[in-house]
């Protein structure tokens, strides 16, 4: 339960005082840290577990692509499912191969990407 309670920020101000050359100051600082922890319902074990715990992972942030500009995979998929019957054999083969290439995470060459964009625009992709 102590894991959910934040460590008091005052402890960060006290920790550097532990480097003192004066033994009395070190003991007084340890006692002050103990008081801060106890006031928060924590102890030194909680402090150590926080100091040694793995950092929380950064949340992944997903940002949608610009809806006005479909991705190459979206264009190839749209052509494959909406315009395949209107394409020549050569264009049809290209679209089938392009969806496979793009679907596996690879990229088209600049020339292939231009051809894909042209076919998409010609056949009413949106």
PDB file of C-alpha atoms in Angstrom:
ATOM      1  CA  UNK A   1       0.000   0.000   0.000  1.00  0.00           C
ATOM      2  CA  UNK A   2       2.937   2.328   0.724  1.00  0.00           C
ATOM      3  CA  UNK A   3       3.944   2.122  -2.932  1.00  0.00           C
ATOM      4  CA  UNK A   4       1.057   4.395  -3.865  1.00  0.00           C
ATOM      5  CA  UNK A   5       2.000   7.187  -1.461  1.00  0.00           C
ATOM      6  CA  UNK A   6       4.492   9.671  -2.939  1.00  0.00           C
ATOM      7  CA  UNK A   7       7.827  10.182  -1.225  1.00  0.00           C
ATOM      8  CA  UNK A   8       7.857  13.647   0.419  1.00  0.00           C
ATOM      9  CA  UNK A   9       9.826  16.159  -1.659  1.00  0.00           C
ATOM     10  CA  UNK A  10      11.539  17.483   1.488  1.00  0.00           C
ATOM     11  CA  UNK A  11      13.581  14.274   1.566  1.00  0.00           C
ATOM     12  CA  UNK A  12      15.370  15.363  -1.614  1.00  0.00           C
ATOM     13  CA  UNK A  13      16.545  18.444   0.266  1.00  0.00           C
ATOM     14  CA  UNK A  14      17.789  16.361   3.188  1.00  0.00           C
ATOM     15  CA  UNK A  15      19.714  13.654   1.328  1.00  0.00           C
ATOM     16  CA  UNK A  16      22.696  15.879   0.343  1.00  0.00           C
ATOM     17  CA  UNK A  17      23.241  16.598   4.046  1.00  0.00           C
ATOM     18  CA  UNK A  18      24.161  12.912   4.480  1.00  0.00           C
ATOM     19  CA  UNK A  19      27.534  13.741   2.872  1.00  0.00           C
ATOM     20  CA  UNK A  20      28.541  15.897   5.830  1.00  0.00           C
ATOM     21  CA  UNK A  21      31.836  15.296   7.622  1.00  0.00           C
ATOM     22  CA  UNK A  22      30.074  15.792  10.958  1.00  0.00           C
ATOM     23  CA  UNK A  23      28.660  12.548  12.360  1.00  0.00           C
ATOM     24  CA  UNK A  24      26.079  14.435  14.414  1.00  0.00           C
ATOM     25  CA  UNK A  25      24.728  16.167  11.322  1.00  0.00           C
ATOM     26  CA  UNK A  26      24.449  12.828   9.503  1.00  0.00           C
ATOM     27  CA  UNK A  27      22.512  11.264  12.387  1.00  0.00           C
ATOM     28  CA  UNK A  28      20.247  14.322  12.644  1.00  0.00           C
ATOM     29  CA  UNK A  29      19.604  14.141   8.891  1.00  0.00           C
ATOM     30  CA  UNK A  30      18.721  10.434   9.069  1.00  0.00           C
ATOM     31  CA  UNK A  31      16.286  11.208  11.888  1.00  0.00           C
ATOM     32  CA  UNK A  32      14.757  14.071   9.849  1.00  0.00           C
ATOM     33  CA  UNK A  33      14.318  11.764   6.843  1.00  0.00           C
ATOM     34  CA  UNK A  34      12.723   9.157   9.120  1.00  0.00           C
ATOM     35  CA  UNK A  35      10.267  11.769  10.458  1.00  0.00           C
ATOM     36  CA  UNK A  36       9.309  12.833   6.921  1.00  0.00           C
ATOM     37  CA  UNK A  37       8.765   9.228   5.854  1.00  0.00           C
ATOM     38  CA  UNK A  38       6.705   8.361   8.948  1.00  0.00           C
ATOM     39  CA  UNK A  39       4.565  11.487   8.499  1.00  0.00           C
ATOM     40  CA  UNK A  40       3.724  10.180   5.029  1.00  0.00           C
ATOM     41  CA  UNK A  41       3.022   6.676   6.350  1.00  0.00           C
ATOM     42  CA  UNK A  42       6.256   5.294   4.877  1.00  0.00           C
ATOM     43  CA  UNK A  43       9.581   3.932   6.088  1.00  0.00           C
ATOM     44  CA  UNK A  44      13.129   3.485   4.777  1.00  0.00           C
ATOM     45  CA  UNK A  45      12.130   0.250   3.025  1.00  0.00           C
ATOM     46  CA  UNK A  46       9.606   2.206   0.957  1.00  0.00           C
ATOM     47  CA  UNK A  47      12.267   4.791   0.126  1.00  0.00           C
ATOM     48  CA  UNK A  48      14.702   2.097  -1.033  1.00  0.00           C
ATOM     49  CA  UNK A  49      12.065   0.337  -3.131  1.00  0.00           C
ATOM     50  CA  UNK A  50      11.301   3.620  -4.917  1.00  0.00           C
ATOM     51  CA  UNK A  51      14.972   4.353  -5.509  1.00  0.00           C
ATOM     52  CA  UNK A  52      15.610   0.902  -6.991  1.00  0.00           C
ATOM     53  CA  UNK A  53      12.338   0.440  -8.885  1.00  0.00           C
ATOM     54  CA  UNK A  54      12.404   0.446 -12.663  1.00  0.00           C
ATOM     55  CA  UNK A  55      11.141   3.733 -14.060  1.00  0.00           C
ATOM     56  CA  UNK A  56       7.586   3.844 -15.295  1.00  0.00           C
ATOM     57  CA  UNK A  57       7.520   3.410 -19.079  1.00  0.00           C
ATOM     58  CA  UNK A  58       6.570   6.461 -21.082  1.00  0.00           C
ATOM     59  CA  UNK A  59       3.034   6.087 -22.404  1.00  0.00           C
ATOM     60  CA  UNK A  60       2.946   5.543 -26.126  1.00  0.00           C
ATOM     61  CA  UNK A  61       1.382   8.392 -27.973  1.00  0.00           C
ATOM     62  CA  UNK A  62      -0.442   7.582 -31.165  1.00  0.00           C
ATOM     63  CA  UNK A  63      -1.056  10.401 -33.561  1.00  0.00           C
ATOM     64  CA  UNK A  64      -3.292   9.697 -36.510  1.00  0.00           C
ATOM     65  CA  UNK A  65      -1.924  10.454 -39.919  1.00  0.00           C
ATOM     66  CA  UNK A  66      -3.349  13.380 -41.830  1.00  0.00           C
ATOM     67  CA  UNK A  67      -6.719  12.126 -43.136  1.00  0.00           C
ATOM     68  CA  UNK A  68      -6.243  14.253 -46.239  1.00  0.00           C
ATOM     69  CA  UNK A  69      -3.082  12.274 -47.104  1.00  0.00           C
ATOM     70  CA  UNK A  70      -3.522   8.481 -47.041  1.00  0.00           C
ATOM     71  CA  UNK A  71      -0.498   6.290 -46.442  1.00  0.00           C
ATOM     72  CA  UNK A  72       0.905   4.260 -49.349  1.00  0.00           C
ATOM     73  CA  UNK A  73      -0.509   1.115 -47.720  1.00  0.00           C
ATOM     74  CA  UNK A  74      -3.960   2.741 -47.477  1.00  0.00           C
ATOM     75  CA  UNK A  75      -3.802   3.757 -51.144  1.00  0.00           C
ATOM     76  CA  UNK A  76      -2.721   0.279 -52.278  1.00  0.00           C
ATOM     77  CA  UNK A  77      -5.390  -1.369 -50.120  1.00  0.00           C
ATOM     78  CA  UNK A  78      -8.085   0.972 -51.418  1.00  0.00           C
ATOM     79  CA  UNK A  79      -7.115   0.233 -55.020  1.00  0.00           C
ATOM     80  CA  UNK A  80      -7.006  -3.498 -54.320  1.00  0.00           C
ATOM     81  CA  UNK A  81     -10.483  -3.597 -52.798  1.00  0.00           C
ATOM     82  CA  UNK A  82     -12.258  -0.893 -54.812  1.00  0.00           C
ATOM     83  CA  UNK A  83     -10.649  -0.618 -58.239  1.00  0.00           C
ATOM     84  CA  UNK A  84      -8.881  -3.888 -59.026  1.00  0.00           C
ATOM     85  CA  UNK A  85     -11.382  -4.731 -61.780  1.00  0.00           C
ATOM     86  CA  UNK A  86     -10.651  -1.398 -63.505  1.00  0.00           C
ATOM     87  CA  UNK A  87      -6.879  -1.883 -63.642  1.00  0.00           C
ATOM     88  CA  UNK A  88      -4.782  -3.441 -66.380  1.00  0.00           C
ATOM     89  CA  UNK A  89      -3.077  -6.762 -65.674  1.00  0.00           C
ATOM     90  CA  UNK A  90       0.234  -4.946 -65.102  1.00  0.00           C
ATOM     91  CA  UNK A  91      -1.374  -2.434 -62.722  1.00  0.00           C
ATOM     92  CA  UNK A  92      -3.252  -5.208 -60.908  1.00  0.00           C
ATOM     93  CA  UNK A  93      -0.028  -7.188 -60.376  1.00  0.00           C
ATOM     94  CA  UNK A  94       1.685  -4.044 -59.093  1.00  0.00           C
ATOM     95  CA  UNK A  95      -1.101  -3.294 -56.590  1.00  0.00           C
ATOM     96  CA  UNK A  96      -1.141  -6.866 -55.260  1.00  0.00           C
ATOM     97  CA  UNK A  97       2.654  -6.813 -54.842  1.00  0.00           C
ATOM     98  CA  UNK A  98       2.599  -3.288 -53.361  1.00  0.00           C
ATOM     99  CA  UNK A  99       0.103  -4.264 -50.652  1.00  0.00           C
ATOM    100  CA  UNK A 100       2.338  -7.209 -49.753  1.00  0.00           C
ATOM    101  CA  UNK A 101       5.478  -5.057 -49.654  1.00  0.00           C
ATOM    102  CA  UNK A 102       3.846  -2.293 -47.628  1.00  0.00           C
ATOM    103  CA  UNK A 103       1.979  -4.719 -45.376  1.00  0.00           C
ATOM    104  CA  UNK A 104       5.284  -6.321 -44.359  1.00  0.00           C
ATOM    105  CA  UNK A 105       6.685  -2.953 -43.268  1.00  0.00           C
ATOM    106  CA  UNK A 106       8.921  -2.378 -46.279  1.00  0.00           C
ATOM    107  CA  UNK A 107       8.800   0.695 -48.516  1.00  0.00           C
ATOM    108  CA  UNK A 108       8.214   1.295 -52.194  1.00  0.00           C
ATOM    109  CA  UNK A 109      10.818   2.967 -54.363  1.00  0.00           C
ATOM    110  CA  UNK A 110      10.179   6.590 -55.293  1.00  0.00           C
ATOM    111  CA  UNK A 111       9.098   5.492 -58.781  1.00  0.00           C
ATOM    112  CA  UNK A 112       6.709   2.861 -57.393  1.00  0.00           C
ATOM    113  CA  UNK A 113       5.270   5.335 -54.867  1.00  0.00           C
ATOM    114  CA  UNK A 114       4.639   7.859 -57.657  1.00  0.00           C
ATOM    115  CA  UNK A 115       2.915   5.207 -59.771  1.00  0.00           C
ATOM    116  CA  UNK A 116       0.785   4.152 -56.806  1.00  0.00           C
ATOM    117  CA  UNK A 117      -0.236   7.779 -56.130  1.00  0.00           C
ATOM    118  CA  UNK A 118      -1.082   8.257 -59.829  1.00  0.00           C
ATOM    119  CA  UNK A 119      -3.257   5.115 -59.924  1.00  0.00           C
ATOM    120  CA  UNK A 120      -4.961   6.127 -56.701  1.00  0.00           C
ATOM    121  CA  UNK A 121      -5.765   9.603 -58.039  1.00  0.00           C
ATOM    122  CA  UNK A 122      -6.898   8.252 -61.434  1.00  0.00           C
ATOM    123  CA  UNK A 123      -9.318   5.749 -59.959  1.00  0.00           C
ATOM    124  CA  UNK A 124     -11.048   8.008 -57.475  1.00  0.00           C
ATOM    125  CA  UNK A 125      -9.321   7.150 -54.247  1.00  0.00           C
ATOM    126  CA  UNK A 126     -10.268   9.388 -51.351  1.00  0.00           C
TER     127      UNK A 126
END
